[in-house]
Short mmCIF file of C-alpha atoms in Angstrom, two decimals:
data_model
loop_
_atom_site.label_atom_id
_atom_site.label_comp_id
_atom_site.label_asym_id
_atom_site.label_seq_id
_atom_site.Cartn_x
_atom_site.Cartn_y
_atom_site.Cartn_z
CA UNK H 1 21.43 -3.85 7.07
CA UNK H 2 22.95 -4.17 3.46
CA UNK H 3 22.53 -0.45 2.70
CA UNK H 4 25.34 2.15 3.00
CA UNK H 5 23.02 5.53 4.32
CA UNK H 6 25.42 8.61 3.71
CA UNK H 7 25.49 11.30 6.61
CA UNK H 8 22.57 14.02 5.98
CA UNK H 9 23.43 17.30 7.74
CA UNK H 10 20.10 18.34 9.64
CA UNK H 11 21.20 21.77 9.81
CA UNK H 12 20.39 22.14 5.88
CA UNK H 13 16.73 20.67 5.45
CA UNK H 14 16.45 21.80 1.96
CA UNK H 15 15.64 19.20 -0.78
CA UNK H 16 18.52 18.17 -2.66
CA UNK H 17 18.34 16.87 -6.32
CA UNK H 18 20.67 14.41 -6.36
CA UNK H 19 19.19 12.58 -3.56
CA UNK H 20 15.92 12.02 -5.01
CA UNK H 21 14.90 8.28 -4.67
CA UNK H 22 17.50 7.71 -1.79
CA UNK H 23 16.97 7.35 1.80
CA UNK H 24 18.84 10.27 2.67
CA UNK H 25 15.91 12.15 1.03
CA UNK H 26 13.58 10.43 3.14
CA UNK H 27 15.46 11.25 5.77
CA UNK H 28 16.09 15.00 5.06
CA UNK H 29 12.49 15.58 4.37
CA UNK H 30 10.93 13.95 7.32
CA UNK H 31 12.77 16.18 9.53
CA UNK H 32 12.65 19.02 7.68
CA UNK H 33 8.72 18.53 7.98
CA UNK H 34 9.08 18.15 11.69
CA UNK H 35 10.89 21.62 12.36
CA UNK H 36 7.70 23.11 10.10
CA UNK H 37 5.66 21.51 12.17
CA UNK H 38 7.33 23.04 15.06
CA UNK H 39 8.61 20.13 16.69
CA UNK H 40 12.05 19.38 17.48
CA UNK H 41 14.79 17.11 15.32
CA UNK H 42 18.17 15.86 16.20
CA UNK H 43 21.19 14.22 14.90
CA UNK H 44 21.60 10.30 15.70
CA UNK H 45 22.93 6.91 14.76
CA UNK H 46 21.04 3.95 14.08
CA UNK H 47 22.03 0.32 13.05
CA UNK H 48 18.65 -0.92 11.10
CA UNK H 49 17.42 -4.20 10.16
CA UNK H 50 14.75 -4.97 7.56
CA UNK H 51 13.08 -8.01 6.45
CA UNK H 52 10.68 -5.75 4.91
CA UNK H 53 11.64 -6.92 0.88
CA UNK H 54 12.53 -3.96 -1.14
CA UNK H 55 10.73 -2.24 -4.26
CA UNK H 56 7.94 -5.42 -3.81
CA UNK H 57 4.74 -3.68 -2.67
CA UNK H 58 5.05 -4.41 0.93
CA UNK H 59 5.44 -0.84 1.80
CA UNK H 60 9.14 -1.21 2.13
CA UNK H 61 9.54 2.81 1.64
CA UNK H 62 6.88 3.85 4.35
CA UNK H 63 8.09 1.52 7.33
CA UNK H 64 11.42 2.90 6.65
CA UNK H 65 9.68 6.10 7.02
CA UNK H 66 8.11 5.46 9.84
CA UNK H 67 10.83 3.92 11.66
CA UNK H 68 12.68 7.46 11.05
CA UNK H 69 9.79 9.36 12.30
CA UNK H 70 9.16 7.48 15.49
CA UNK H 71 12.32 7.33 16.12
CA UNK H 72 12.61 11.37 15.91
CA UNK H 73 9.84 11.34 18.21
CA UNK H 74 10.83 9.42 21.15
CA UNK H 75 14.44 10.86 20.55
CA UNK H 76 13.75 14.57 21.09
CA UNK H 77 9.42 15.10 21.57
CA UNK H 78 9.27 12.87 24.54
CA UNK H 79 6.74 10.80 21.77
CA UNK H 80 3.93 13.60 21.76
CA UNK H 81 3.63 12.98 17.80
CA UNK H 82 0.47 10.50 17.09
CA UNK H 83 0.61 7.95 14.69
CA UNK H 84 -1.12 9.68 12.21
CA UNK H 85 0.77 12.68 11.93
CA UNK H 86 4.15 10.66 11.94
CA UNK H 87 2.43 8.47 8.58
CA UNK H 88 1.58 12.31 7.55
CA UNK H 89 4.60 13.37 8.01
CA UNK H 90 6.41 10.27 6.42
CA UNK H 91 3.97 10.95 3.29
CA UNK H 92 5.09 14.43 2.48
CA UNK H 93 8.72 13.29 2.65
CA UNK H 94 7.74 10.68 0.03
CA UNK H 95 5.90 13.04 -2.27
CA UNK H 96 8.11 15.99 -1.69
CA UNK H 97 12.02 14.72 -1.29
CA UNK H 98 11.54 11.10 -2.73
CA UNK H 99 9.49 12.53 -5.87
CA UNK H 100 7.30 9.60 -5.70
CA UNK H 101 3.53 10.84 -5.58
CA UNK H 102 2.75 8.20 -2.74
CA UNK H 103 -1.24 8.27 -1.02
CA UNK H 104 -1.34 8.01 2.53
CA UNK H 105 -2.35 4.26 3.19
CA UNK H 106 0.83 2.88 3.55
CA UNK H 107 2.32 5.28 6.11
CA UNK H 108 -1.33 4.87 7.99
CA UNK H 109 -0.80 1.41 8.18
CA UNK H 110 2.61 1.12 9.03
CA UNK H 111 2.30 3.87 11.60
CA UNK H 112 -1.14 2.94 13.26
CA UNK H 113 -0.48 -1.07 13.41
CA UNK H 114 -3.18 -3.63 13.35
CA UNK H 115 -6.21 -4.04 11.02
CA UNK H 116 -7.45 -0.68 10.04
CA UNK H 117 -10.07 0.65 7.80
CA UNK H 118 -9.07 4.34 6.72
CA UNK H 119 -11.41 6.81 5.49
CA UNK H 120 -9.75 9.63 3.44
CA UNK H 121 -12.25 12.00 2.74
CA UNK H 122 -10.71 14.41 5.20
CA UNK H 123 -6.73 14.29 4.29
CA UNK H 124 -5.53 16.34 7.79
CA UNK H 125 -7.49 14.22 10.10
CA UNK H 126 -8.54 10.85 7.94
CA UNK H 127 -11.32 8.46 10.19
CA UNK H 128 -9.61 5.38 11.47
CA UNK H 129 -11.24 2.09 12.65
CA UNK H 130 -9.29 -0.34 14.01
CA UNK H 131 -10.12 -4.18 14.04
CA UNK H 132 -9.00 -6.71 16.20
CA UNK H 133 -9.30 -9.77 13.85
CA UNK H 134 -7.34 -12.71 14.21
CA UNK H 135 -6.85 -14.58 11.11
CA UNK H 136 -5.53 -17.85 12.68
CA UNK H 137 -8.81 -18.12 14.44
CA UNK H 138 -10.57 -18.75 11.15
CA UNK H 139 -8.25 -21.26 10.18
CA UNK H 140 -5.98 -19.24 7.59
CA UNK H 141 -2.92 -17.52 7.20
CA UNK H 142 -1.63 -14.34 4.98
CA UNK H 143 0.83 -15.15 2.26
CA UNK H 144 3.23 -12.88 0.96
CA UNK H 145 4.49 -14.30 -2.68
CA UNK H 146 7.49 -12.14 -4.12
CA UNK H 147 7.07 -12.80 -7.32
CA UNK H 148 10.20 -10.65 -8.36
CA UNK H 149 9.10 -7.87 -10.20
CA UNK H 150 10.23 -4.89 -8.87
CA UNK H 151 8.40 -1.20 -8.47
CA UNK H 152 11.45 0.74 -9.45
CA UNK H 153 10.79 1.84 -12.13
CA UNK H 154 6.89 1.44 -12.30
CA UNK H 155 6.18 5.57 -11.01
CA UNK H 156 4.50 6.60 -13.86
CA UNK H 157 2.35 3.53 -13.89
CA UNK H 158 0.93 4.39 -10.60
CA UNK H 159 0.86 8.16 -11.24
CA UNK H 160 -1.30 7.39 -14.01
CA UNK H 161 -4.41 5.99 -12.20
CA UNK H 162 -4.73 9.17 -9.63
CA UNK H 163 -4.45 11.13 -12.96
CA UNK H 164 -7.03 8.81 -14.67
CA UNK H 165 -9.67 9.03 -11.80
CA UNK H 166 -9.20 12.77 -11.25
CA UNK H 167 -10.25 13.49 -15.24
CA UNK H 168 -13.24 11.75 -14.48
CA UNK H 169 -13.91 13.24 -11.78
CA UNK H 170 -13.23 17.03 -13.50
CA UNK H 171 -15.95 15.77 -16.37
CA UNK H 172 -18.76 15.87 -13.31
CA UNK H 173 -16.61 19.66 -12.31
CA UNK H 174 -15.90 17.73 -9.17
CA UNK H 175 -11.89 17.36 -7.70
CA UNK H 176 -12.35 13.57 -6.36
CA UNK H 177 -14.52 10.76 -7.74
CA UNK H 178 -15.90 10.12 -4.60
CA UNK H 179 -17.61 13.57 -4.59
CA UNK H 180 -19.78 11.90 -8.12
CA UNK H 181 -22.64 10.44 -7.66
CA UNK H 182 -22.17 6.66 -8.83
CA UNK H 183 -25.60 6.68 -10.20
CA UNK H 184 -24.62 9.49 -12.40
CA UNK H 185 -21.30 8.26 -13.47
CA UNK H 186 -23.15 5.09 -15.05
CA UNK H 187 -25.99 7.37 -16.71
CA UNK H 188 -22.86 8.91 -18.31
CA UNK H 189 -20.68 6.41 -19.57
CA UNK H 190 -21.17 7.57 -23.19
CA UNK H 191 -20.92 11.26 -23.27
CA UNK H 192 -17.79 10.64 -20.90
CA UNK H 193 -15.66 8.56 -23.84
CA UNK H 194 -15.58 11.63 -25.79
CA UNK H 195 -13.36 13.10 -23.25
CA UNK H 196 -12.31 10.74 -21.16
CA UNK H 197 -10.23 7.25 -22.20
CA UNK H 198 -11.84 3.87 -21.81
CA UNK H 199 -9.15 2.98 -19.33
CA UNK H 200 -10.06 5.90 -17.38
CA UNK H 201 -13.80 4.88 -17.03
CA UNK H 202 -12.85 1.41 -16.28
CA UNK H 203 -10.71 2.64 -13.31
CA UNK H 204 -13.13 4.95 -11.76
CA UNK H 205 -15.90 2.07 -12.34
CA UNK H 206 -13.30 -0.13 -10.06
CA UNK H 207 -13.35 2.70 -7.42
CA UNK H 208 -17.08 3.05 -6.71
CA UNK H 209 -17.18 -0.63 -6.47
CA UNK H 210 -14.28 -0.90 -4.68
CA UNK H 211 -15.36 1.99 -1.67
CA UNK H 212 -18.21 -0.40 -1.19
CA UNK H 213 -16.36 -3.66 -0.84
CA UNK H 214 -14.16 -1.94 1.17
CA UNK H 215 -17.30 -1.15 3.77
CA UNK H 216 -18.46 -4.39 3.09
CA UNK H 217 -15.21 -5.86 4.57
CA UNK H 218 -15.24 -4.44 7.48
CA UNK H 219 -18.75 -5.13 8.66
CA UNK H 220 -17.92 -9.18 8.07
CA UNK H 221 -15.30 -9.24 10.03
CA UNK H 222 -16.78 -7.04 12.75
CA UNK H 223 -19.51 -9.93 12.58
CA UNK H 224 -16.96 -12.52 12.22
CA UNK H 225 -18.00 -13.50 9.11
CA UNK H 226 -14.59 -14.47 7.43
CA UNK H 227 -16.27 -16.74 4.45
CA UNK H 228 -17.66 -12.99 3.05
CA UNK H 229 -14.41 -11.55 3.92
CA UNK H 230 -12.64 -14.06 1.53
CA UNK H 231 -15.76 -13.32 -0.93
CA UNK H 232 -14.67 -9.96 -1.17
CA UNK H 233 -11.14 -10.08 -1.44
CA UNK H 234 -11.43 -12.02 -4.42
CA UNK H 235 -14.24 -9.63 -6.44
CA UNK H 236 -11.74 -7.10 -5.35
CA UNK H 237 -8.74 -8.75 -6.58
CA UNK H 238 -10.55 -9.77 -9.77
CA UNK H 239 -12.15 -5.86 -10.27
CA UNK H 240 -8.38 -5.00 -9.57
CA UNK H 241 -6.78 -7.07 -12.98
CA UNK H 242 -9.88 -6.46 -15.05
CA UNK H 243 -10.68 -2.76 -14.30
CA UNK H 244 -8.11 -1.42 -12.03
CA UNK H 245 -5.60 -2.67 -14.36
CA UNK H 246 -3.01 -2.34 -11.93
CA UNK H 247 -1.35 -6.00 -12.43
CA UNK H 248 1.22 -6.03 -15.45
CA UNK H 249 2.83 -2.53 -16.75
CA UNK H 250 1.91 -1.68 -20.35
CA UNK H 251 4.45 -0.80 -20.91
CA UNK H 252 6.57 -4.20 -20.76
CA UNK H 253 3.34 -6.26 -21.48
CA UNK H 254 5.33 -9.67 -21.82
CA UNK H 255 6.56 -9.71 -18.38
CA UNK H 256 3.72 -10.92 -16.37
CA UNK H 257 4.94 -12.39 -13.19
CA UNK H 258 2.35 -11.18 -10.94
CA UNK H 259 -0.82 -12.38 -13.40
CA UNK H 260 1.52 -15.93 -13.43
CA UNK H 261 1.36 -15.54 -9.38
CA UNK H 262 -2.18 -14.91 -9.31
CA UNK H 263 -2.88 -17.76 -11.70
CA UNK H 264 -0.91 -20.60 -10.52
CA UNK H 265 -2.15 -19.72 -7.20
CA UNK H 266 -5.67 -19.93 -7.96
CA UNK H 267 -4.76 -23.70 -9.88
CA UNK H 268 -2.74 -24.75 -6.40
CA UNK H 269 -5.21 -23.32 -3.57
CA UNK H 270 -8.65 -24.43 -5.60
CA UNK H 271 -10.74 -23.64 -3.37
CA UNK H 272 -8.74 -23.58 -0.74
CA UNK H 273 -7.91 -19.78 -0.38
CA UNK H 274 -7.88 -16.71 -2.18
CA UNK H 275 -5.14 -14.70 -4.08
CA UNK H 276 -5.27 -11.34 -5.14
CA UNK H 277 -2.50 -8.42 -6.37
CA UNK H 278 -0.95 -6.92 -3.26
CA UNK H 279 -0.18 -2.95 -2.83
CA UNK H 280 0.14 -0.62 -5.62
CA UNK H 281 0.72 -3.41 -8.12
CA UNK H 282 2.05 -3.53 -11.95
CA UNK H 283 5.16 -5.85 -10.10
CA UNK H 284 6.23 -7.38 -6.76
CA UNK H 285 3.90 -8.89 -4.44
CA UNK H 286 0.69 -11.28 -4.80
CA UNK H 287 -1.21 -11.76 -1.11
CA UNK H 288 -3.23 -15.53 -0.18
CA UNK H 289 -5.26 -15.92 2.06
CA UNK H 290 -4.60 -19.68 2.80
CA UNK H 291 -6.12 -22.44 5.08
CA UNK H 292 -3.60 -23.23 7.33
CA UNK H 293 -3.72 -27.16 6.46
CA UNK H 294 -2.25 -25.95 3.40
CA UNK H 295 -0.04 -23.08 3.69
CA UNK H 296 3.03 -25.67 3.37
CA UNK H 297 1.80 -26.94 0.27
CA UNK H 298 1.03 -23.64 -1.00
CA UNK H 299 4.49 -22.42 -0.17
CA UNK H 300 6.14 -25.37 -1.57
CA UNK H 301 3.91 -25.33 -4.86
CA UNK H 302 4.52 -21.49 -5.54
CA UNK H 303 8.44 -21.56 -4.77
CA UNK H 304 8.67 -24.02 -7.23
CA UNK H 305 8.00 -21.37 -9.80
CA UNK H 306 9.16 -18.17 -8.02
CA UNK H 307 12.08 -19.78 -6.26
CA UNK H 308 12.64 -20.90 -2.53
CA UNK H 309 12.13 -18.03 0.03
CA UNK H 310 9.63 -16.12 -2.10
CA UNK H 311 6.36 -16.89 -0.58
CA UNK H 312 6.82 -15.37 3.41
CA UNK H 313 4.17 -16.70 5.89
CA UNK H 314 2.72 -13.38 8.00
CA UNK H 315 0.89 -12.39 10.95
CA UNK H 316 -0.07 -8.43 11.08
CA UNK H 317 1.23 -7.33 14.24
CA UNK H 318 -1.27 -5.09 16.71
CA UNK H 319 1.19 -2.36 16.83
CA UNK H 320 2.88 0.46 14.64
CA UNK H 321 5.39 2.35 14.97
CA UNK H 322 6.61 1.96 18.83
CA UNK H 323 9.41 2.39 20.94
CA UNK H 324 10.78 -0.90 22.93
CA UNK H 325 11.50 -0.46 26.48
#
């Protein structure tokens, strides 16, 4: 809806340079790494409609993805494919076709549906937990503020902190920083500035702290306990501007709009909510978590700096990727 998708001939699969960042190539290479996968692909048409916002962090790439994938699925493999091999399969067409070195969350989450808690240690078969967590029951609602930065143009950014994390990680001769001991890594801190940056420290500090809020998440709201929940999200978000450094690009370092989100969010909700940096950051999205006697004030509030129609009001639905009947 609002996009113009040219025709992509499935009976050449092979990645095409001048398609790289376009649909098409999304297309191409998600069924190109069906027929690998030995399952079957077909031609169709397909009138789409999206309120997912574009290039804002709200995985506007991967649910497009998705949506391709299942649709292949039902279309010609009677819907054999599981969630998580359509999110794999969605991933490699990003990484591969789209050039964008993409992880695997996204697609998981779009795919899968719901709460989830992913565990990546094994890529081919990553440990999934779902959660059936209502957030109106506690009272608040997820906010979506588009604070209209886009992520266009931000690929190096996010290429860097993989990067960043992985020389870390080769300092201890180890691939992943989650193979490193976190004791060890903070024994090391000053042997490992003479080869690695200070940025790069700071960002692998975030992870280890991060893998255990992350686990620390999960068990509150398995126990109901949303007030920790909340807790967390905010050390998170705050680890995320301080250490992650994932909320303005460096390189345009006077266009802030998502630490101006953040902050005028935090002076409006009080202590009324939370606010942290949504998705891969550097521009786009902010996420509240808002008590629902305020979400209208909230909204109104923020819009009056971001514009009307920025901040969205969501619920997370319980499914993925599925095929109405």
């Amino acid at each position: 809806d609002g996009f113009n998708i040219d025709a992509v001939d499935l009976n050449d699969l092979d990645k095409k340079e001048h398609e790289v960042g376009t649909s098409e190539s999304l297309i191409r290479g998600i069924a190109s790494r069906m027929k690998q996968q030995h399952y079957k692909i077909g031609g169709f048409e397909a009138t789409i409609h999206s309120e997912v916002l574009e290039g804002s962090g709200l995985s506007s790439s991967a649910s497009f993805e998705v949506l391709i994938g299942t649709i292949l699925n039902h279309e010609f493999n009677e819907g054999i494919i599981s969630a998580q091999e359509i999110a794999q399969i969605a991933q490699y067409s990003e990484n591969v076709y789209f050039d964008k070195p993409s992880g695997l969350m996204d697609q998981m989450a779009c795919s899968v549906g719901n709460l989830i808690m992913i565990d990546f240690e094994d890529k081919e078969y990553p440990r999934i937990n779902q959660l059936d967590t209502d957030m109106l029951s506690f009272g608040y609602k997820l906010c979506i503020v588009d604070t209209k930065g886009s992520h266009a143009d931000l690929t190096p950014d996010y290429a860097a902190i993989p990067y960043e994390m992985k020389q870390v990680a080769n300092y201890f001769n180890k691939q992943y920083l989650r193979e490193v001991d976190p004791k060890l890594f903070f024994e090391s801190i000053s042997s490992l500035r003479e080869q690695c940056s200070d940025r790069a420290i700071l960002r692998a500090l975030h992870f280890f702290n991060e893998n255990q809020r992350v686990s620390d998440a999960y068990e509150s709201l398995t126990k109901n306990d949303f007030n920790s929940f909340l807790e967390i999200i905010k050390a998170s978000g705050d680890s995320s501007f301080k250490y992650l450094q994932n909320v303005y690009s460096t390189s345009d370092p006077l266009n802030q709009a998502l630490s101006l989100g953040i902050a005028m969010s935090e002076q409006i909700l009080k202590d009324q909510g939370v606010t942290r940096v949504h998705g891969g950051g550097f521009a786009g999205t902010i996420q509240s978590f808002v008590k629902e006697d305020v979400v209208k004030t909230y909204q109104q509030d923020i819009e009056k700096i971001f514009g009307k129609g920025s901040c969205h009001i969501l619920s997370i639905r319980h499914e993925g990727g599925v095929k109405v009947y």
